Short mmCIF file of C-alpha atoms in Angstrom, two decimals:
data_model
loop_
_atom_site.label_atom_id
_atom_site.label_comp_id
_atom_site.label_asym_id
_atom_site.label_seq_id
_atom_site.Cartn_x
_atom_site.Cartn_y
_atom_site.Cartn_z
CA MET A 135 119.81 106.80 79.67
CA ILE A 136 122.40 109.02 78.47
CA ALA A 137 126.47 106.61 77.31
CA LEU A 138 128.02 106.41 80.40
CA THR A 139 131.20 103.97 80.91
CA ILE A 140 131.33 100.65 82.58
CA ALA A 141 133.54 102.42 85.12
CA GLN A 142 131.49 105.96 85.52
CA LEU A 143 128.91 103.71 86.66
CA ALA A 144 129.72 102.04 89.01
CA ARG A 145 131.73 105.15 90.68
CA ILE A 146 127.68 106.61 90.30
CA VAL A 147 126.11 103.97 91.86
CA SER A 148 129.00 102.87 94.39
CA GLY A 149 129.72 99.55 93.11
CA ARG A 150 132.15 96.79 92.06
CA PRO A 151 132.49 96.32 87.97
CA VAL A 152 133.11 92.09 86.97
CA LEU A 153 133.59 92.46 83.36
CA SER A 154 132.95 89.74 80.85
CA GLY A 155 133.67 89.09 77.03
CA ASP A 156 135.56 92.05 75.43
CA ASP A 157 134.14 94.87 77.84
CA THR A 158 136.41 96.97 79.73
CA PRO A 159 135.91 99.89 82.60
CA ASP A 160 135.88 102.17 79.06
CA THR A 161 133.09 99.56 77.89
CA VAL A 162 129.81 102.47 77.24
CA VAL A 163 126.59 101.79 77.84
CA SER A 164 123.52 103.62 77.05
CA GLY A 165 120.17 101.81 77.02
CA THR A 166 116.89 101.41 78.35
CA VAL A 167 117.42 100.29 82.02
CA ASP A 168 114.52 97.93 83.53
CA THR A 169 113.83 95.78 86.07
CA ASP A 170 111.51 93.76 83.63
CA SER A 171 113.76 91.12 81.78
CA ARG A 172 111.06 90.31 79.33
CA ASN A 173 111.49 94.10 78.20
CA ILE A 174 115.43 93.66 77.71
CA GLY A 175 116.99 93.96 74.46
CA PRO A 176 120.18 94.34 72.81
CA GLY A 177 122.52 97.34 74.95
CA ASP A 178 120.21 97.52 77.25
CA VAL A 179 121.05 97.15 81.47
CA PHE A 180 119.41 95.32 83.62
CA VAL A 181 118.10 95.54 86.83
CA ALA A 182 118.33 92.21 88.95
CA LYS A 183 115.62 93.10 91.99
CA PRO A 184 115.04 90.96 95.05
CA GLY A 185 111.78 90.64 95.38
CA GLU A 186 108.70 89.20 97.50
CA THR A 187 107.93 86.21 95.24
CA THR A 188 110.78 85.58 92.90
CA ASP A 189 114.41 87.26 92.78
CA GLY A 190 115.37 89.63 89.98
CA HIS A 191 118.99 87.56 89.65
CA LEU A 192 117.22 84.34 88.58
CA PHE A 193 116.52 86.27 85.51
CA VAL A 194 120.30 87.67 84.69
CA PRO A 195 121.14 84.96 82.37
CA GLY A 196 117.84 85.69 80.13
CA ALA A 197 118.79 89.14 79.94
CA ALA A 198 121.99 88.44 78.63
CA GLU A 199 120.47 86.18 76.10
CA ALA A 200 118.20 88.86 74.77
CA GLY A 201 121.52 91.46 74.87
CA ALA A 202 122.01 93.19 77.65
CA SER A 203 124.93 94.81 77.78
CA LEU A 204 124.61 94.91 81.52
CA ALA A 205 123.39 93.91 84.79
CA LEU A 206 123.09 95.48 88.25
CA VAL A 207 123.54 93.03 90.66
CA GLU A 208 123.24 92.60 94.92
CA HIS A 209 125.73 89.50 94.28
CA PRO A 210 127.80 88.37 91.16
CA VAL A 211 125.81 86.11 88.68
CA ASP A 212 126.85 83.13 86.41
CA ALA A 213 125.39 84.78 83.09
CA ALA A 214 128.02 85.96 80.06
CA VAL A 215 126.91 89.38 80.78
CA SER A 216 129.40 92.32 82.89
CA GLN A 217 127.91 93.68 85.72
CA ILE A 218 128.39 95.74 88.73
CA VAL A 219 127.86 94.43 92.43
CA VAL A 220 126.34 96.99 94.52
CA ASP A 221 124.51 96.77 98.16
CA ASP A 222 120.90 97.98 97.17
CA VAL A 223 119.91 97.78 93.67
CA VAL A 224 116.89 99.85 94.36
CA THR A 225 119.34 102.31 96.45
CA ALA A 226 121.51 101.81 93.03
CA ILE A 227 119.31 102.91 90.35
CA ALA A 228 117.68 106.31 92.44
CA GLU A 229 121.56 107.61 92.99
CA LEU A 230 122.05 106.87 88.61
CA ALA A 231 119.00 108.60 88.03
CA LYS A 232 120.04 111.36 89.97
CA HIS A 233 122.94 111.27 88.50
CA VAL A 234 121.23 111.08 84.80
CA VAL A 235 119.20 114.15 85.70
CA ALA A 236 121.56 116.22 87.01
CA THR A 237 123.84 116.02 83.70
CA VAL A 238 121.79 116.18 81.28
CA ARG A 239 119.71 119.66 83.28
CA GLY A 240 123.32 120.89 83.30
CA ARG A 241 123.95 120.12 79.69
CA GLY A 242 120.67 121.97 78.03
CA ASP A 243 117.13 122.98 78.99
CA LEU A 244 115.18 120.06 80.64
CA ARG A 245 112.19 121.38 82.67
CA ILE A 246 110.90 118.69 85.68
CA ALA A 247 107.40 118.50 86.85
CA GLY A 248 106.06 116.37 89.50
CA VAL A 249 102.57 114.83 90.51
CA THR A 250 101.47 113.91 93.49
CA GLY A 251 97.94 113.53 95.46
CA SER A 252 95.73 111.23 96.75
CA ASN A 253 93.90 110.54 93.28
CA GLY A 254 94.02 111.68 89.72
CA LYS A 255 98.10 111.22 89.72
CA THR A 256 98.34 108.93 86.48
CA THR A 257 95.52 110.88 84.45
CA THR A 258 97.12 114.08 85.23
CA LYS A 259 100.35 113.25 84.24
CA ASN A 260 99.63 111.80 80.73
CA LEU A 261 97.10 114.72 80.01
CA LEU A 262 100.22 116.98 80.56
CA ALA A 263 103.19 114.74 79.01
CA ARG A 264 100.11 114.57 76.58
CA ILE A 265 99.84 118.56 76.21
CA LEU A 266 103.99 118.80 76.28
CA GLU A 267 105.20 116.33 73.80
CA GLU A 268 104.63 118.34 71.26
CA GLU A 269 106.52 121.41 72.72
CA GLY A 270 110.21 119.01 72.83
CA GLY A 271 111.19 115.49 73.57
CA THR A 272 109.28 114.62 76.97
CA VAL A 273 109.42 111.24 78.95
CA ALA A 274 107.06 110.44 80.85
CA PRO A 275 106.30 107.16 83.46
CA ARG A 276 104.54 104.39 81.29
CA ALA A 277 101.01 103.04 83.75
CA SER A 278 101.60 103.69 87.22
CA PHE A 279 106.21 104.12 87.51
CA ASN A 280 105.17 106.43 90.53
CA ASN A 281 107.49 104.15 94.07
CA GLU A 282 111.34 103.67 94.72
CA VAL A 283 111.54 102.01 91.66
CA GLY A 284 109.22 103.14 89.17
CA ALA A 285 109.94 106.57 89.22
CA PRO A 286 113.88 106.56 89.00
CA LEU A 287 113.20 103.76 85.98
CA THR A 288 111.37 106.44 84.86
CA MET A 289 114.10 109.26 85.07
CA LEU A 290 116.52 107.10 84.00
CA ARG A 291 114.93 106.87 80.68
CA VAL A 292 115.94 110.32 79.93
CA THR A 293 118.71 111.42 77.14
CA ASP A 294 119.99 114.93 75.80
CA GLU A 295 117.08 115.39 73.43
CA THR A 296 114.77 115.15 76.64
CA ARG A 297 113.33 118.65 77.38
CA PHE A 298 110.62 117.75 79.66
CA LEU A 299 110.54 114.99 82.40
CA VAL A 300 107.03 114.57 83.96
CA SER A 301 107.02 112.22 87.34
CA GLU A 302 104.58 110.75 89.12
CA PHE A 303 105.09 110.56 93.12
CA GLY A 304 103.03 108.38 94.96
CA ALA A 305 104.33 107.15 98.52
CA SER A 306 102.27 104.42 101.07
CA ALA A 307 104.68 106.75 104.14
CA PRO A 308 105.70 109.56 105.27
CA GLY A 309 109.42 110.48 103.19
CA GLU A 310 109.24 108.97 100.41
CA ILE A 311 108.05 111.61 98.14
CA ALA A 312 110.57 113.90 99.45
CA ARG A 313 112.82 111.07 99.07
CA LEU A 314 111.80 110.51 95.02
CA ALA A 315 111.77 114.12 94.01
CA GLY A 316 114.56 115.45 96.05
CA LEU A 317 116.68 112.67 93.35
CA VAL A 318 115.38 115.47 90.61
CA GLU A 319 114.01 118.82 92.25
CA PRO A 320 111.48 119.87 90.21
CA ASP A 321 110.77 122.79 88.65
CA LEU A 322 107.13 122.87 89.51
CA GLY A 323 105.06 120.19 91.74
CA ILE A 324 101.42 119.13 91.51
CA VAL A 325 99.45 118.40 94.39
CA LEU A 326 95.55 117.31 93.24
CA MET A 327 94.22 116.66 96.28
CA VAL A 328 94.38 115.02 99.70
CA GLY A 329 91.96 112.25 100.49
CA MET A 330 92.03 108.96 102.52
CA ALA A 331 93.72 106.92 99.87
CA HIS A 332 96.64 105.24 101.27
CA ALA A 333 95.76 106.72 104.81
CA GLY A 334 96.16 103.07 106.47
CA GLY A 335 99.54 103.03 105.64
CA PHE A 336 100.17 107.39 106.58
CA GLY A 337 98.54 107.36 109.69
CA GLY A 338 96.01 109.33 108.79
CA ILE A 339 94.50 112.36 107.10
CA GLU A 340 97.10 114.99 108.36
CA ALA A 341 99.85 112.63 107.74
CA THR A 342 99.00 112.31 104.36
CA PHE A 343 98.66 116.50 103.80
CA HIS A 344 102.35 116.37 105.18
CA ALA A 345 103.31 113.51 102.74
CA LYS A 346 102.21 115.55 100.21
CA SER A 347 103.25 118.44 100.92
CA GLU A 348 106.83 117.27 100.90
CA LEU A 349 106.70 117.42 96.95
CA VAL A 350 105.92 121.33 97.64
CA ARG A 351 109.14 121.85 99.71
CA ALA A 352 111.45 119.67 97.51
CA LEU A 353 110.27 122.42 94.37
CA ARG A 354 113.86 124.33 93.06
CA PRO A 355 113.45 127.80 94.33
CA GLY A 356 111.71 130.09 91.79
CA GLY A 357 109.50 126.98 91.21
CA VAL A 358 106.08 126.48 90.45
CA ALA A 359 104.08 124.58 92.80
CA VAL A 360 100.46 124.50 90.80
CA LEU A 361 97.59 123.72 93.55
CA ASN A 362 94.37 122.42 93.94
CA VAL A 363 91.96 126.13 95.68
CA ASP A 364 89.23 123.42 95.90
CA ASP A 365 91.38 121.64 98.73
CA PRO A 366 91.67 123.40 101.78
CA ARG A 367 94.20 120.83 103.07
CA VAL A 368 96.30 121.51 99.45
CA ALA A 369 95.71 125.36 99.88
CA ALA A 370 97.13 125.40 103.00
CA MET A 371 100.16 124.22 101.40
CA ALA A 372 100.68 127.59 99.50
CA PRO A 373 103.04 129.21 102.75
CA ILE A 374 104.78 126.34 102.90
CA ALA A 375 105.71 127.59 99.10
CA ASP A 376 106.53 131.26 100.15
CA ASP A 377 109.02 129.81 102.37
CA ASN A 378 110.55 127.95 99.45
CA GLY A 379 110.72 130.91 97.08
CA THR A 380 108.73 129.55 95.49
CA THR A 381 105.08 131.44 93.37
CA VAL A 382 101.66 129.35 93.74
CA ARG A 383 99.60 128.89 90.95
CA TRP A 384 95.96 128.05 91.41
CA PHE A 385 93.46 125.23 89.84
CA GLY A 386 90.00 124.45 90.44
CA ARG A 387 86.78 126.37 90.69
CA GLY A 388 86.98 128.38 93.44
CA GLU A 389 87.56 132.09 92.10
CA ARG A 390 90.93 132.54 93.63
CA ALA A 391 92.15 129.85 90.69
CA ASP A 392 94.10 131.23 88.52
CA VAL A 393 92.56 128.98 85.42
CA ARG A 394 89.30 127.95 86.64
CA ALA A 395 85.93 125.85 85.34
CA VAL A 396 83.13 127.57 85.81
CA ASP A 397 80.55 125.44 84.32
CA VAL A 398 80.73 121.79 84.13
CA GLU A 399 78.55 118.81 81.78
CA VAL A 400 78.85 115.25 81.70
CA SER A 401 77.67 113.09 79.62
CA ALA A 402 78.13 109.59 77.90
CA SER A 403 80.29 111.48 75.53
CA GLY A 404 82.67 113.37 77.40
CA THR A 405 82.79 116.31 80.03
CA THR A 406 82.15 120.12 78.79
CA ALA A 407 83.62 123.09 80.97
CA SER A 408 83.83 126.52 79.99
CA LEU A 409 87.40 127.44 81.67
CA VAL A 410 88.36 130.94 82.80
CA VAL A 411 92.65 131.58 82.01
CA ASP A 412 93.70 135.37 83.09
CA GLY A 413 90.32 136.56 82.80
CA ARG A 414 89.47 135.01 79.34
CA GLU A 415 86.72 132.36 78.66
CA ARG A 416 87.42 129.09 76.79
CA THR A 417 85.71 125.89 76.19
CA LEU A 418 87.28 122.74 76.84
CA ARG A 419 85.62 119.49 75.91
CA LEU A 420 87.57 116.69 77.11
CA ARG A 421 86.44 113.38 75.55
CA VAL A 422 87.71 111.27 79.20
CA LEU A 423 84.47 110.61 80.88
CA GLY A 424 83.98 112.05 84.50
CA GLU A 425 83.52 115.57 86.23
CA HIS A 426 86.37 114.97 88.76
CA HIS A 427 88.69 114.24 85.49
CA VAL A 428 88.18 118.09 84.35
CA MET A 429 90.13 119.03 88.23
CA ASN A 430 93.34 117.00 86.45
CA ALA A 431 92.87 119.19 83.07
CA LEU A 432 92.92 121.98 85.12
CA ALA A 433 96.21 120.55 86.51
CA ALA A 434 98.11 119.82 83.42
CA LEU A 435 96.38 122.94 81.82
CA THR A 436 97.73 125.30 84.68
CA ALA A 437 101.22 123.33 84.48
CA ALA A 438 101.68 123.94 80.56
CA ILE A 439 100.91 127.23 80.66
CA ALA A 440 103.48 128.17 83.71
CA PHE A 441 106.27 126.01 81.25
CA GLY A 442 105.37 128.63 78.79
CA VAL A 443 102.77 126.60 76.29
CA ASP A 444 99.90 128.72 74.14
CA VAL A 445 97.01 128.40 76.29
CA ASP A 446 94.45 127.34 72.96
CA ALA A 447 97.06 125.00 71.86
CA ALA A 448 96.82 123.17 75.11
CA ILE A 449 93.58 123.03 75.18
CA ALA A 450 93.22 121.55 71.63
CA ARG A 451 95.77 119.20 72.60
CA LEU A 452 93.71 118.14 75.64
CA GLU A 453 90.69 117.83 73.69
CA ALA A 454 92.22 115.27 71.27
CA VAL A 455 93.01 112.94 74.40
CA GLU A 456 90.23 109.91 74.19
CA LEU A 457 91.50 107.49 76.82
CA ALA A 458 93.13 109.09 79.93
CA GLU A 459 94.95 105.44 80.79
CA ARG A 460 93.74 102.24 80.01
CA TRP A 461 91.25 100.67 83.38
CA ARG A 462 90.49 104.28 84.60
CA MET A 463 87.16 105.35 83.49
CA GLN A 464 87.41 103.16 80.42
CA PRO A 465 84.65 103.06 78.04
CA LEU A 466 83.97 99.03 76.81
CA GLY A 467 80.14 97.15 75.19
CA GLY A 468 78.60 98.28 73.07
CA ASP A 469 75.08 100.32 72.20
CA ARG A 470 73.29 97.83 74.01
CA VAL A 471 75.35 97.87 77.21
CA ARG A 472 77.68 100.22 78.33
CA ILE A 473 80.89 99.24 80.41
CA ILE A 474 82.87 101.51 82.18
CA ASN A 475 85.96 99.82 83.90
CA ASP A 476 87.51 102.27 86.14
CA ALA A 477 88.88 99.43 88.22
CA TYR A 478 92.58 99.90 88.27
CA ASN A 479 92.51 101.83 91.78
CA ALA A 480 90.29 103.12 93.98
CA SER A 481 89.80 105.21 97.65
CA PRO A 482 86.90 106.92 98.83
CA ASP A 483 87.10 110.22 96.81
CA SER A 484 87.16 108.21 93.51
CA MET A 485 84.46 105.62 94.08
CA ALA A 486 82.18 108.19 94.81
CA ALA A 487 83.46 110.12 92.40
CA ALA A 488 83.01 107.55 89.87
CA LEU A 489 79.64 106.57 90.75
CA ARG A 490 78.16 110.13 90.37
CA THR A 491 79.31 110.21 86.80
CA LEU A 492 77.75 106.95 86.28
CA ALA A 493 74.02 108.57 87.81
CA GLN A 494 75.37 111.42 85.42
CA ILE A 495 75.25 109.82 82.07
CA THR A 496 72.25 107.45 82.43
CA ALA A 497 69.66 108.72 81.00
CA PRO A 498 66.44 108.16 81.97
CA GLY A 499 65.08 104.86 80.78
CA GLU A 500 68.38 103.15 81.09
CA ARG A 501 70.05 101.01 84.35
CA MET A 502 72.69 102.18 86.70
CA VAL A 503 74.74 98.89 87.60
CA ALA A 504 77.57 99.40 89.56
CA VAL A 505 80.28 95.97 90.11
CA LEU A 506 82.18 97.24 93.04
CA GLY A 507 84.96 95.55 95.15
CA ALA A 508 87.34 96.67 97.85
CA MET A 509 89.43 99.45 98.58
CA SER A 510 93.14 99.26 99.79
CA GLU A 511 95.31 100.57 101.87
CA LEU A 512 92.83 102.03 104.65
CA GLY A 513 93.85 100.01 107.19
CA GLU A 514 91.78 100.84 110.04
CA TYR A 515 89.71 102.98 108.35
CA ALA A 516 88.93 100.71 105.66
CA GLY A 517 85.88 99.21 107.47
CA GLU A 518 84.12 103.18 107.57
CA GLU A 519 85.23 103.74 104.61
CA HIS A 520 83.02 100.95 102.49
CA ASP A 521 80.10 101.70 104.39
CA ARG A 522 80.81 105.41 103.33
CA VAL A 523 80.61 104.23 99.41
CA GLY A 524 77.42 101.95 100.36
CA LEU A 525 75.51 104.73 101.31
CA ILE A 526 76.82 106.90 98.39
CA ALA A 527 75.70 104.28 96.03
CA VAL A 528 72.47 103.42 97.04
CA ARG A 529 71.51 107.18 97.59
CA LEU A 530 72.15 107.81 93.96
CA GLY A 531 69.86 105.37 93.37
CA ILE A 532 71.94 102.50 91.46
CA GLN A 533 69.22 100.34 90.58
CA ARG A 534 71.83 97.56 91.01
CA ILE A 535 75.49 96.97 93.34
CA VAL A 536 77.27 94.15 92.46
CA VAL A 537 79.76 93.85 95.90
CA VAL A 538 82.46 91.34 94.55
CA GLY A 539 85.10 89.76 97.13
CA ASP A 540 85.61 88.84 101.00
CA ASP A 541 87.04 92.57 101.55
CA ALA A 542 84.13 94.45 100.75
CA ARG A 543 81.63 92.94 102.49
CA ARG A 544 80.88 95.59 104.36
CA LEU A 545 80.16 97.52 101.52
CA PHE A 546 77.48 94.90 100.25
CA LEU A 547 76.10 95.05 104.14
CA SER A 548 75.97 98.82 104.19
CA ALA A 549 73.50 99.04 101.21
CA VAL A 550 71.51 97.09 102.13
CA GLY A 551 70.95 98.38 105.35
CA GLU A 552 70.56 101.90 103.76
CA GLY A 553 67.70 100.27 101.67
CA SER A 554 68.84 98.02 98.99
CA TRP A 555 67.43 94.33 100.54
CA ASP A 556 65.20 93.39 97.95
CA GLY A 557 67.38 91.93 95.45
CA GLU A 558 69.03 95.66 94.34
CA ALA A 559 72.51 94.66 95.99
CA VAL A 560 73.83 91.09 95.85
CA PHE A 561 77.72 89.69 96.79
CA PHE A 562 79.73 87.31 95.33
CA SER A 563 82.87 86.01 96.91
CA THR A 564 84.56 85.77 93.34
CA ALA A 565 84.87 87.74 90.10
CA ASP A 566 83.46 84.68 88.06
CA GLU A 567 80.61 84.54 90.12
CA ALA A 568 80.03 87.90 89.38
CA PHE A 569 80.51 87.26 85.53
CA ASP A 570 78.25 84.64 85.58
CA TYR A 571 75.13 86.73 87.14
CA LEU A 572 76.01 89.43 84.90
CA VAL A 573 75.70 88.15 81.45
CA ASP A 574 72.63 86.43 83.01
CA GLU A 575 71.27 90.18 84.48
CA LEU A 576 72.66 92.98 81.79
CA ARG A 577 70.22 94.01 79.58
CA GLU A 578 69.54 96.32 77.05
CA GLY A 579 70.06 100.36 78.21
CA ASP A 580 72.19 99.43 81.08
CA ARG A 581 74.76 101.67 82.29
CA VAL A 582 77.99 99.26 83.91
CA LEU A 583 80.66 101.02 86.42
CA VAL A 584 83.40 98.14 87.36
CA LYS A 585 85.15 100.03 90.33
CA SER A 586 88.17 98.84 92.59
CA SER A 587 91.23 98.96 93.82
CA ASN A 588 93.58 96.90 91.82
CA SER A 589 94.51 94.49 94.44
CA ALA A 590 90.79 92.93 93.52
CA GLY A 591 91.51 92.69 90.38
CA LEU A 592 87.91 93.57 88.76
CA ARG A 593 89.63 95.21 85.49
CA HIS A 594 89.93 91.43 83.92
CA LEU A 595 85.48 91.19 84.90
CA GLY A 596 85.25 94.76 83.71
CA ASP A 597 87.56 93.71 80.57
CA ARG A 598 85.82 90.43 79.68
CA LEU A 599 82.41 92.34 80.46
CA GLY A 600 83.36 94.63 76.97
CA GLU A 601 83.92 91.48 74.89
CA VAL A 602 80.65 90.14 75.93
CA PHE A 603 79.00 93.09 75.15
CA SER A 604 80.69 94.54 71.81
#
């Protein structure tokens, strides 16, 4: 965070300072801002956020012992650290983030990109950050810091040396993206796709469209909207950009795309695509597994070009990325049994894409095994969407479908109903039961996909399988 006095901080967040030790209102604070006391070090700012299972105020003394210079609290705490008392710490960090970003932008050449979409946000954010970091100081979210807490915390890492801020905007209800993007008014916004992820919270696919389009509406006049030409709902955001005085740059496989993939080949070692960029053909060799990640790479490349990055340099940086993020199409295991751990998040679209990738990278004589768990946040659509994934798995010829968790039972029943009734599909209530089965069942030549939403916890099952078969 940029340097601010305690008095300045208090004014920005409309709070009341409670000083400790030798601190005065003019004491300068400039450390990292975090809600996790385990990440706090000397000079940092601890945010005591109340939670569902615990209260951050309980950890203020620990943060003080770790060297925190300030705590942001909703009530004073008996601890040897200066505090600013506010009505709501989440609102306070948003206001602080807005001030910090505006200050840095006013002093120099800070460029801000926002990324949203039903799938692919984190991968695209990481790919774009990887391109930009060689152009200058770049701040991007850790993991999926894309909500009302994570997004402001990322923004607060901006300093006067930062040239690029890449923000990921997720949402579980209408208005959230507008509120988060409104804190920084991005120069560029990427919309990847409008799918069924979080549809339960939004109330359906059309409501999801309106929520994702909030990023386009939040762009600064004269900015750039980077839109997926292949997704009709994303393409329908172009008039919003026009009304905003925003330029549209298209990516995808359609002929209208400014950055287009005309041929894609998927293998166990990565994905190769022929690209057409402003009329010139180039080759992209991604090490990241999965045809669907080509679209994420196209989006990142389109954004980088809009920011003035040389095309060939950007492609070379994309090709250097070995893993987009832990638990996202992460190769594990060894030559005997290959594990693909993609269990950090899941939606109907990403489930289908991951299953197709499994089919594409499995050679003749090898066996496809899909270990599948529940997809969360689908609301009333959960049953039919789990049914659909079961059908896809069977129709792709997956030889073993291992369904884990009671919330995913519909997926298992769908697979059985579609024809996997002779032992091809099995069900286990717990990951431990599935692990015991898989350790005995997997054999040389198996290619194993582990896929579920984060809440299902299968990412840890994937890690365990990777260790056993490494």
